[in-house]
Coordinates of C-alpha atoms and ligand atoms in Angstrom, one line a residue:
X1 CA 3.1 42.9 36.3
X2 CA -0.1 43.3 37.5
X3 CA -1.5 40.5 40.4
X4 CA -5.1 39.9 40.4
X5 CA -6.9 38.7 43.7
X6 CA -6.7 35.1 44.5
X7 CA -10.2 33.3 43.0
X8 CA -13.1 33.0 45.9
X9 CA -11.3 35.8 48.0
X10 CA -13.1 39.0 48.2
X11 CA -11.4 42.6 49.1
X12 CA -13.5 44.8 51.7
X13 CA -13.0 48.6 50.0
X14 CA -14.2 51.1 52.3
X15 CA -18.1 50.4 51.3
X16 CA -18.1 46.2 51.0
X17 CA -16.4 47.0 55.1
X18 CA -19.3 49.1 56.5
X19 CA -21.6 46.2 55.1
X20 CA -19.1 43.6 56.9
X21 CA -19.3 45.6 59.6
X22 CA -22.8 46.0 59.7
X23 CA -23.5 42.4 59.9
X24 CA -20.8 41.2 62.5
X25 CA -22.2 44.1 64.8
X26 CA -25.1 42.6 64.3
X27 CA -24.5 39.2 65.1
X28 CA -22.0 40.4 68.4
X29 CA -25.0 41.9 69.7
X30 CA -27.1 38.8 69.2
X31 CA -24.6 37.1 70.7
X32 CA -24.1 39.2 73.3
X33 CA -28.2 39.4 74.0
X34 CA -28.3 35.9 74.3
X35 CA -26.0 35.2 76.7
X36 CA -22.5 34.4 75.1
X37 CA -19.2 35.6 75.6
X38 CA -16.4 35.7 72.8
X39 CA -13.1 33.3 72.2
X40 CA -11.1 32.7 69.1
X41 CA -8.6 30.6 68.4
X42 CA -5.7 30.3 65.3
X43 CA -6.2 30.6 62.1
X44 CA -4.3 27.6 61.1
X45 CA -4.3 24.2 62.6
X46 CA -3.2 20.6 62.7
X47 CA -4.8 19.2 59.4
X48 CA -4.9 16.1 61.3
X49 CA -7.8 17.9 63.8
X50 CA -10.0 18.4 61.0
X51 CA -9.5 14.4 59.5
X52 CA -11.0 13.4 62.7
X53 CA -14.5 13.6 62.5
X54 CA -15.3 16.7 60.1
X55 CA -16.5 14.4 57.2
X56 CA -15.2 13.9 54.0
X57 CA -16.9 17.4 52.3
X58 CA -14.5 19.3 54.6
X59 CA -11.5 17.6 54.3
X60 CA -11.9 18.1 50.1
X61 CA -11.7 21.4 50.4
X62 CA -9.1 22.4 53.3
X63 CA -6.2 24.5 52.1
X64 CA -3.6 22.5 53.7
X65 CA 0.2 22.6 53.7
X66 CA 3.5 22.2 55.1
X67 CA 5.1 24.3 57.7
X68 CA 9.3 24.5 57.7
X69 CA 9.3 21.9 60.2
X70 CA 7.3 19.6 58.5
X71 CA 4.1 19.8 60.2
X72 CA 0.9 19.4 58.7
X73 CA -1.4 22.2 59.2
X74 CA -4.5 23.2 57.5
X75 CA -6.1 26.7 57.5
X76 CA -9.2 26.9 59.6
X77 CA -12.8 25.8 57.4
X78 CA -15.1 25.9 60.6
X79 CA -14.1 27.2 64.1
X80 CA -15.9 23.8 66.1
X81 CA -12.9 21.4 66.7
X82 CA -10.8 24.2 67.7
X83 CA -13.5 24.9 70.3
X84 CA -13.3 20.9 71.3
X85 CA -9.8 21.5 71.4
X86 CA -10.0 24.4 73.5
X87 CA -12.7 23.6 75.7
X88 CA -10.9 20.1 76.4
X89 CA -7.6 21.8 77.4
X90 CA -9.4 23.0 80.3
X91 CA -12.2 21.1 80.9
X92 CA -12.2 21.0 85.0
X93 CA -11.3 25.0 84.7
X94 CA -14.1 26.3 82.9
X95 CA -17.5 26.6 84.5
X96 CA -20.1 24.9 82.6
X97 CA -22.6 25.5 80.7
X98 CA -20.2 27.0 78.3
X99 CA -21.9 29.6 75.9
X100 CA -19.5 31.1 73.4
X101 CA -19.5 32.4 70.3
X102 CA -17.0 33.2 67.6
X103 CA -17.1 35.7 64.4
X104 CA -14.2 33.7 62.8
X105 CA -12.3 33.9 59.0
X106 CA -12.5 30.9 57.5
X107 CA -10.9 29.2 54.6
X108 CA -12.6 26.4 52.2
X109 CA -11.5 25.4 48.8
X110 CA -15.3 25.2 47.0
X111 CA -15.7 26.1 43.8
X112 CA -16.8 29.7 44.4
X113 CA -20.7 30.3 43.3
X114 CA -23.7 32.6 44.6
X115 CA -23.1 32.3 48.1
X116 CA -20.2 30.3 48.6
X117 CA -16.6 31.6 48.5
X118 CA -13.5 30.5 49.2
X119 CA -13.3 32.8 52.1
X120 CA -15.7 34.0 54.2
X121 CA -16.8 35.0 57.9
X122 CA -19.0 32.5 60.1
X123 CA -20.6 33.4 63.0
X124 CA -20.6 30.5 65.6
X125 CA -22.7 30.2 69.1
X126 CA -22.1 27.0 71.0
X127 CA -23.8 25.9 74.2
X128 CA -21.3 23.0 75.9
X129 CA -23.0 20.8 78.5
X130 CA -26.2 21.5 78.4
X131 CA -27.9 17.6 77.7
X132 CA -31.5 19.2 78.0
X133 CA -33.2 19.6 74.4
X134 CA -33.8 23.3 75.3
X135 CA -29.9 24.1 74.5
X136 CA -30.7 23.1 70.5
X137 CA -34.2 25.2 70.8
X138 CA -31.8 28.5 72.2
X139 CA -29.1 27.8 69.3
X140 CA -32.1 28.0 66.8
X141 CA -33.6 30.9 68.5
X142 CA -30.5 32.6 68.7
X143 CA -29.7 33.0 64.6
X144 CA -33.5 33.7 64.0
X145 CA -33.8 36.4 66.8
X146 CA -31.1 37.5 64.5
X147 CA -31.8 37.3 61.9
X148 CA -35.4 38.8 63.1
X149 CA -34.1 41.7 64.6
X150 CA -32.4 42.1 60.7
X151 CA -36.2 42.7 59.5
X152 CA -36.2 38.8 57.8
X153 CA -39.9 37.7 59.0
X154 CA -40.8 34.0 58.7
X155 CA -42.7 35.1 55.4
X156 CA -38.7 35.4 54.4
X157 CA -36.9 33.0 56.4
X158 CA -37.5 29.1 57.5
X159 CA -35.6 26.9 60.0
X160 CA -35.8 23.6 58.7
X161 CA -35.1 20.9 61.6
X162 CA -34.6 17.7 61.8
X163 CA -32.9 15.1 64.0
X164 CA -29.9 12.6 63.1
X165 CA -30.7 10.5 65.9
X166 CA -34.6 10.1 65.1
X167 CA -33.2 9.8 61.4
X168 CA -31.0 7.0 62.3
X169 CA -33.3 5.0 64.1
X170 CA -35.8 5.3 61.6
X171 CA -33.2 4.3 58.9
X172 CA -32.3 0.8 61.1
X173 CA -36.2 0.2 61.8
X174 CA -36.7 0.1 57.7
X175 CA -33.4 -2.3 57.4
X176 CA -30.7 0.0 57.1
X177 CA -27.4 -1.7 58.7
X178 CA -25.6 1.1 61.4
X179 CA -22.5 0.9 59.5
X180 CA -24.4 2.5 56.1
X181 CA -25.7 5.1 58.2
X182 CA -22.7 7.8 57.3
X183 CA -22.4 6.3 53.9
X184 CA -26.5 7.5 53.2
X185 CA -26.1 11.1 55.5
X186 CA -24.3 13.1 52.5
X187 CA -26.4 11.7 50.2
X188 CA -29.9 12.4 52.0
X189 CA -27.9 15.6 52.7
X190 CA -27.7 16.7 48.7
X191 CA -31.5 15.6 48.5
X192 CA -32.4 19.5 48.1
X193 CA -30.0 20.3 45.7
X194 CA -29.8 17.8 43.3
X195 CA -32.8 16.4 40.4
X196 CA -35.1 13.6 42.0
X197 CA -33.6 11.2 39.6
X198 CA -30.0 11.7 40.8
X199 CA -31.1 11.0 44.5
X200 CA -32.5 7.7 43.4
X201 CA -29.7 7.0 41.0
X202 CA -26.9 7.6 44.4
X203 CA -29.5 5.8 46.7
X204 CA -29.2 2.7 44.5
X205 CA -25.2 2.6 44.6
X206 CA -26.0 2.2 48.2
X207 CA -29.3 -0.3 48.5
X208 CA -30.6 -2.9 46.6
X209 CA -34.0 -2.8 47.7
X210 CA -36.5 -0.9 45.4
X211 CA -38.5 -0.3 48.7
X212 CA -36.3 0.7 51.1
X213 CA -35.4 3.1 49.0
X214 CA -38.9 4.5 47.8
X215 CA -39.9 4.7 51.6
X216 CA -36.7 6.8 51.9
X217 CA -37.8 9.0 49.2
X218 CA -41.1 9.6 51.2
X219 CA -39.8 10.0 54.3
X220 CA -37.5 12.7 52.8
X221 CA -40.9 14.7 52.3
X222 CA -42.6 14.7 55.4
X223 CA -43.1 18.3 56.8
X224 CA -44.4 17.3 60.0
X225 CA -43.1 15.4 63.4
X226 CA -47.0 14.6 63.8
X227 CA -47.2 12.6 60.4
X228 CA -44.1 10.3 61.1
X229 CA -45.9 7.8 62.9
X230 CA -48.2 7.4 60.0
X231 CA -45.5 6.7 57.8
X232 CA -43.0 3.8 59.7
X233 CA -43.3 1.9 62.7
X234 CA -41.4 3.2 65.9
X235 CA -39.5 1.2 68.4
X236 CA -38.8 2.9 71.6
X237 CA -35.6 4.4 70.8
X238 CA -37.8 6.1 67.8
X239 CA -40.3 7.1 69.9
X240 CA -37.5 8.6 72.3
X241 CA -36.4 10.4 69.3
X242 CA -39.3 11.5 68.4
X243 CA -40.3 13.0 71.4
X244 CA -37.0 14.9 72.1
X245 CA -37.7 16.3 68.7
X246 CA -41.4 17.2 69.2
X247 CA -40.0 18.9 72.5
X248 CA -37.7 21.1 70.7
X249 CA -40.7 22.6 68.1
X250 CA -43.0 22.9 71.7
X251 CA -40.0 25.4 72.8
X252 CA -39.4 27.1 69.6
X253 CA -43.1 28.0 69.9
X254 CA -43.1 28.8 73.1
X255 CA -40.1 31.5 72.2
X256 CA -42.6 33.3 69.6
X257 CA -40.0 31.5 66.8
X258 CA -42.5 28.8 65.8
X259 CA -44.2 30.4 62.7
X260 CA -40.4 30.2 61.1
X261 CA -40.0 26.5 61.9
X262 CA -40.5 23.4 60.5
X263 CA -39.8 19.9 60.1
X264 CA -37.6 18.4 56.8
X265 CA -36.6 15.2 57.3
X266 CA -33.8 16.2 54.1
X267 CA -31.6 18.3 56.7
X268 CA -29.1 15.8 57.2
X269 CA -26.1 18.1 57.2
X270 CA -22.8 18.2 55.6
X271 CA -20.5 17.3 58.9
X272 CA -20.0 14.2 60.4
X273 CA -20.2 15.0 63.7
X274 CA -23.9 15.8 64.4
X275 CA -25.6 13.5 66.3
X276 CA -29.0 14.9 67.7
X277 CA -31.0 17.7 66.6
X278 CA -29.9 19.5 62.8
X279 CA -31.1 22.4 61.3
X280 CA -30.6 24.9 58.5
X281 CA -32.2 28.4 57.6
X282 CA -33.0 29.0 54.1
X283 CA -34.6 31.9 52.3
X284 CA -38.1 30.9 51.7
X285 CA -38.2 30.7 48.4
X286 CA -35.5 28.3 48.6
X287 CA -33.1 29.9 45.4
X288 CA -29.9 30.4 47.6
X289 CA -28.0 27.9 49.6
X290 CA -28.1 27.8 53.3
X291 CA -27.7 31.1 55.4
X292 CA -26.8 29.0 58.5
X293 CA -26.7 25.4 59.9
X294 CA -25.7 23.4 63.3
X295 CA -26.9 20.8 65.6
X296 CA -25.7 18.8 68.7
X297 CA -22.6 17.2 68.5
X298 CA -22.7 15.1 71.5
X299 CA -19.4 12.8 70.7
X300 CA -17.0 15.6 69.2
X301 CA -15.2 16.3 72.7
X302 CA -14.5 12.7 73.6
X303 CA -13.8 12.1 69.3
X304 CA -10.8 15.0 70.6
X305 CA -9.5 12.5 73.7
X306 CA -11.9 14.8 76.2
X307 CA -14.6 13.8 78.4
X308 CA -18.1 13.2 77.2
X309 CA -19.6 16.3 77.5
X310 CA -22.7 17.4 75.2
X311 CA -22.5 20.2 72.7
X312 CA -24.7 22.0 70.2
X313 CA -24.3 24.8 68.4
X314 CA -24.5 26.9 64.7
X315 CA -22.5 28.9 62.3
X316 CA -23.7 31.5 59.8
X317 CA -21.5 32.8 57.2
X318 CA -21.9 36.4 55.9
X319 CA -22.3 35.4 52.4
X320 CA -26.0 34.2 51.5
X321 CA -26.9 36.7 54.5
X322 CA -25.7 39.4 52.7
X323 CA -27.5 38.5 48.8
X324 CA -30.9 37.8 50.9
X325 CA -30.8 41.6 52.9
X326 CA -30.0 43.0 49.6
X327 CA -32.9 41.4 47.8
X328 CA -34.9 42.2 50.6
X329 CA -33.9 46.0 50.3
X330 CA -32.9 45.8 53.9
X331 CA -28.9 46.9 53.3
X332 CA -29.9 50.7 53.4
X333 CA -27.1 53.5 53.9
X334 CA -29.1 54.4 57.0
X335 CA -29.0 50.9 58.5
X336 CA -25.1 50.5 57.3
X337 CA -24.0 53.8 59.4
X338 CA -21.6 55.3 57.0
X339 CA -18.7 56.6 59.0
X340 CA -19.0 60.2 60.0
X341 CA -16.5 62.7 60.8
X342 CA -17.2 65.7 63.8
X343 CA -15.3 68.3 62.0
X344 CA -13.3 69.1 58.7
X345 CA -10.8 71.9 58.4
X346 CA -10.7 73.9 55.5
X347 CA -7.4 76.3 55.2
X348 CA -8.0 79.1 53.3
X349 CA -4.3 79.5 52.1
X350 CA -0.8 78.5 52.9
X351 CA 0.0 81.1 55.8
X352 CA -2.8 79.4 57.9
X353 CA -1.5 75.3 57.6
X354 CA 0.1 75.6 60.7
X355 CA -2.5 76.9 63.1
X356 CA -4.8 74.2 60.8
X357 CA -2.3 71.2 61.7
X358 CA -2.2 72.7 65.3
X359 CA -6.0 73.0 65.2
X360 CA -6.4 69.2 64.2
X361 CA -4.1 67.7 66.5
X362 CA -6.2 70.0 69.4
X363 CA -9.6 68.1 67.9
X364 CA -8.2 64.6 67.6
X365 CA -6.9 64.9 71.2
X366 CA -10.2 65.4 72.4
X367 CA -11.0 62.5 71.4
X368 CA -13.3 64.0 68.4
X369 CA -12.6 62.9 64.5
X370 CA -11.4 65.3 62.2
X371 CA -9.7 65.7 59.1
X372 CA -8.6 68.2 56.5
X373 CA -7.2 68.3 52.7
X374 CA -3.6 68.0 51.9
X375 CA -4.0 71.4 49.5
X376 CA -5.4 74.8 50.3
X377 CA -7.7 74.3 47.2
X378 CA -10.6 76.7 46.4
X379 CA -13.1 77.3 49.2
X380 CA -15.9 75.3 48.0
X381 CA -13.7 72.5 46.4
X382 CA -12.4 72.0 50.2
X383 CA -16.4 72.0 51.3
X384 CA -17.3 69.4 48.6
X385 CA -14.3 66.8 50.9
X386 CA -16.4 67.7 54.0
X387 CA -19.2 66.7 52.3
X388 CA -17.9 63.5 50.7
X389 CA -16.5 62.6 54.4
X390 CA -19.7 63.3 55.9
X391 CA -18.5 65.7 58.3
X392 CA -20.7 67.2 61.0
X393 CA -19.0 70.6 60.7
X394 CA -16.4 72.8 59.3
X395 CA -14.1 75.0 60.4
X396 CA -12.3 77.5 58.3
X397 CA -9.4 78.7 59.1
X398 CA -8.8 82.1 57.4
X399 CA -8.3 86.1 57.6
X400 CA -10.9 85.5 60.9
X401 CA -8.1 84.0 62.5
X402 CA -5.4 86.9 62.0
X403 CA -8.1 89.9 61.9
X404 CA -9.8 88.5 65.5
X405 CA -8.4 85.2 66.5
X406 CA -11.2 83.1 65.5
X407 CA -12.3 80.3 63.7
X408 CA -15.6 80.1 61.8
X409 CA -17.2 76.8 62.3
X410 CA -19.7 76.2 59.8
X411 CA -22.7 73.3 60.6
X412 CA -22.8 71.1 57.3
X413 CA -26.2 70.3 57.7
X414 CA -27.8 73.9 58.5
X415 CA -25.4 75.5 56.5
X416 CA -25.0 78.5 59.2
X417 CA -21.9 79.8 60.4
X418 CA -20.6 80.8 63.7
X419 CA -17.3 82.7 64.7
X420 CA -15.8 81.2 67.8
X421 CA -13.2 82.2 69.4
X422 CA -9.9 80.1 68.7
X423 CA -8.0 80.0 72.2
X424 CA -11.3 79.1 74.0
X425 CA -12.3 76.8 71.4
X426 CA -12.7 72.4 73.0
X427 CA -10.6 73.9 75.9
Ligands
LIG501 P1 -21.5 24.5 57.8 O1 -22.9 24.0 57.4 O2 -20.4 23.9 57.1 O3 -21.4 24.3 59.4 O4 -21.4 26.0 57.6 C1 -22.4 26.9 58.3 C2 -22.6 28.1 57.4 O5 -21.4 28.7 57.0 C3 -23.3 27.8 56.1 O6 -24.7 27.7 56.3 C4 -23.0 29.1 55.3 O7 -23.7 30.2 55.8 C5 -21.6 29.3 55.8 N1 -20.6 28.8 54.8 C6 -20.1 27.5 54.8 N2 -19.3 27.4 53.7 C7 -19.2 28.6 53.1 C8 -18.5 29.1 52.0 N3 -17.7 28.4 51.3 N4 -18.7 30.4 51.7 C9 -19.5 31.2 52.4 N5 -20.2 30.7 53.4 C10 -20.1 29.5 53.8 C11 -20.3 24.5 60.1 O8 -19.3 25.1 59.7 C12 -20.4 24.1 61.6 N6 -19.0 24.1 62.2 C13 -21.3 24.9 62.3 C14 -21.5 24.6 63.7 C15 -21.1 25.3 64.8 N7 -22.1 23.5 64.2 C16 -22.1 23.4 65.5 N8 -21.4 24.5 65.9

């Protein structure tokens, strides 16, 4: 009977790896670059951690289950309240600001389309207590330096930002009751993705007034901080909002990021626990779903039964990322460094496999790679492996060895041959 792979999973053959590989290299170095140091935490959790405050989107989809000892645990779908679980365990011993980051396996049960899967890798960079605006400004920076550094220009890529707590207060100051507020969010959320008419249509289950909810509509349009005030009248704790917003664009500019930002009041975000700045990247063209979103969570700690202590962060997943560098021609064999191998051994019959066993173990020892073929085939079958294993150089192992006890090493790229002699040879 023969099992077929488990729908939304994917399975990483040697080439699919070196292009996993290529990007979570990429985005430890960003990481690294930037100032964050790594943690991880379980795969599986309480499911209980992830009813908190996660939202209802995320709690649709969690593959949950029962353990023996009938606990209720879910397998991770974001890495975030295991960090607010973690960084509350030891609150007083860890110097702040924490900046961590993650490259975590993750688990949601979506229906499986371009870009979405049902497993995938997210990378995550968090900056814990840092109150200051400039924390969401890095966290931006971060994935678009990046994503930069990837060869994505702002002609390809745009961070669309927006703020949950400017959004809220606009949302009371045109008669929205607080309580609504995370009723409208995944509905303003799905603005993007779904027909104008639908928005309305969801909007109306929600408001019966024809003109709150046609100011709504324009407000979801507005593509810049500097029309706002135009558009609805702002109390102070607008204005506030505003301003922290309007600071957060000054440093983005001021980080040479600004030509890839911009204001959409229709970032809302998924999650339930954002409560200051939001943002998403999306390809430019805007035909794929997000390549990475976050925000400030300011209330998830204490939500955990910590302290109140301010948070922001992001989390890119390695699926739209990789469809966008392959349309952009930027997944190259050269850029995905195709494992190499310093030498192949080629025996040229059976009376030499045990000075070419010998011979390989003396290689691997120091410390080089090296590899050989289970059959003393035909000389040039053996050089076609070498070849297909992209091996530096070859050594044969022949007649040289019992006429003058030595080895001819042959440079695969050159093609030219040496005779060196075997007892000397890596000693
Ligand atoms: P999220 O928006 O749910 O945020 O996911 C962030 C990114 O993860 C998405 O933009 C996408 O790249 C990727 N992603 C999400 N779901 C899938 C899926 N089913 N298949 C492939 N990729 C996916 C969070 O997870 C937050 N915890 C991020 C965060 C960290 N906020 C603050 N810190």
């Amino acid at each position: 009977m023969k099992i077929p792979s488990v729908k939304g999973t994917r399975d990483f053959y040697p080439p699919q790896m070196a292009v996993r590989n290529f990007i979570v290299d990429g985005w430890k170095a960003a990481s690294i670059r930037n100032g964050f140091v790594e943690y991880d935490g379980p795969i599986f959790e309480y499911l209980q951690m992830y009813q908190i405050k996660s939202g209802d989107e995320i709690v649709e989809q969690l593959f949950n289950f029962e353990d023996r000892g009938g606990r209720l645990l879910a397998i991770r779908p974001e890495i975030t309240p295991t960090l607010a679980r973690m960084v509350n365990q030891q609150i007083n011993a860890l110097p702040r600001p924490i900046r961590w980051f993650s490259v975590p396996r993750l688990c949601r049960a979506e229906r499986p389309q371009k870009g979405r899967l049902r497993e995938f890798f997210q990378w995550n960079i968090d900056i814990i207590g840092v109150e200051d605006v400039l924390a969401d400004a890095e966290v931006v920076y971060c994935s678009l330096d990046y994503l930069r550094s990837l060869g994505l220009s702002s002609k390809d890529v745009k961070a669309k930002i927006s703020s949950r707590r400017l959004l809220a207060v606009i949302l009371m100051n045109i008669g929205i009751a607080k309580d609504k507020l995370e009723t409208l969010y995944p509905i303003l959320d799905k603005k993007s993705k779904i027909p104008d008419e639908t928005f309305v249509e969801m909007l109306q289950k929600e408001i019966n007034s024809a003109q709150i909810i046609q100011t709504i509509v324009k407000l979801m349009d507005i593509h810049s901080v500097d029309n706002i005030p135009s558009m609805v009248d702002l109390n102070d704790d607008a204005q506030a909002a505003l301003n922290e917003l309007s600071q957060v664009f000054a440093y983005l500019e001021k980080m040479g990021v600004g030509d890839y930002c911009r204001f959409d009041m229709g970032i809302v975000r998924g999650l339930a626990y954002y409560t200051g700045m939001v943002f998403e990247v999306h390809d430019a063209v805007g035909q794929l779903r997000a390549i990475c979103g976050g925000g400030r969570y300011d209330s998830l700690l204490s939500d955990f039964g910590g302290p109140k202590v301010t948070a922001t962060g992001m989390g890119m997943g390695d699926c739209v990322l990789e469809i966008l560098l392959r349309q952009k021609g930027l997944l190259t064999d050269e850029s995905l460094k195709v494992q190499t191998l310093d030498y192949f051994i080629a025996c040229t019959g059976a009376e030499f496999v045990d000075d070419a066993v010998a011979l390989m173990a003396r290689i691997r020892a120091a410390g080089l790679s090296c590899n050989y073929s289970y059959k003393t085939a035909a000389l040039g079958k053996q050089m076609k492996q070498a070849d297909s294993m992209n091996a530096a150089k070859c050594i044969i192992v022949g007649q040289e060895l019992t006429q003058s006890n030595q080895l001819v090493v042959k440079d695969m790229k050159s093609g030219e041959q040496e005779l060196v002699d075997a007892d000397t040879f890596l000693r």
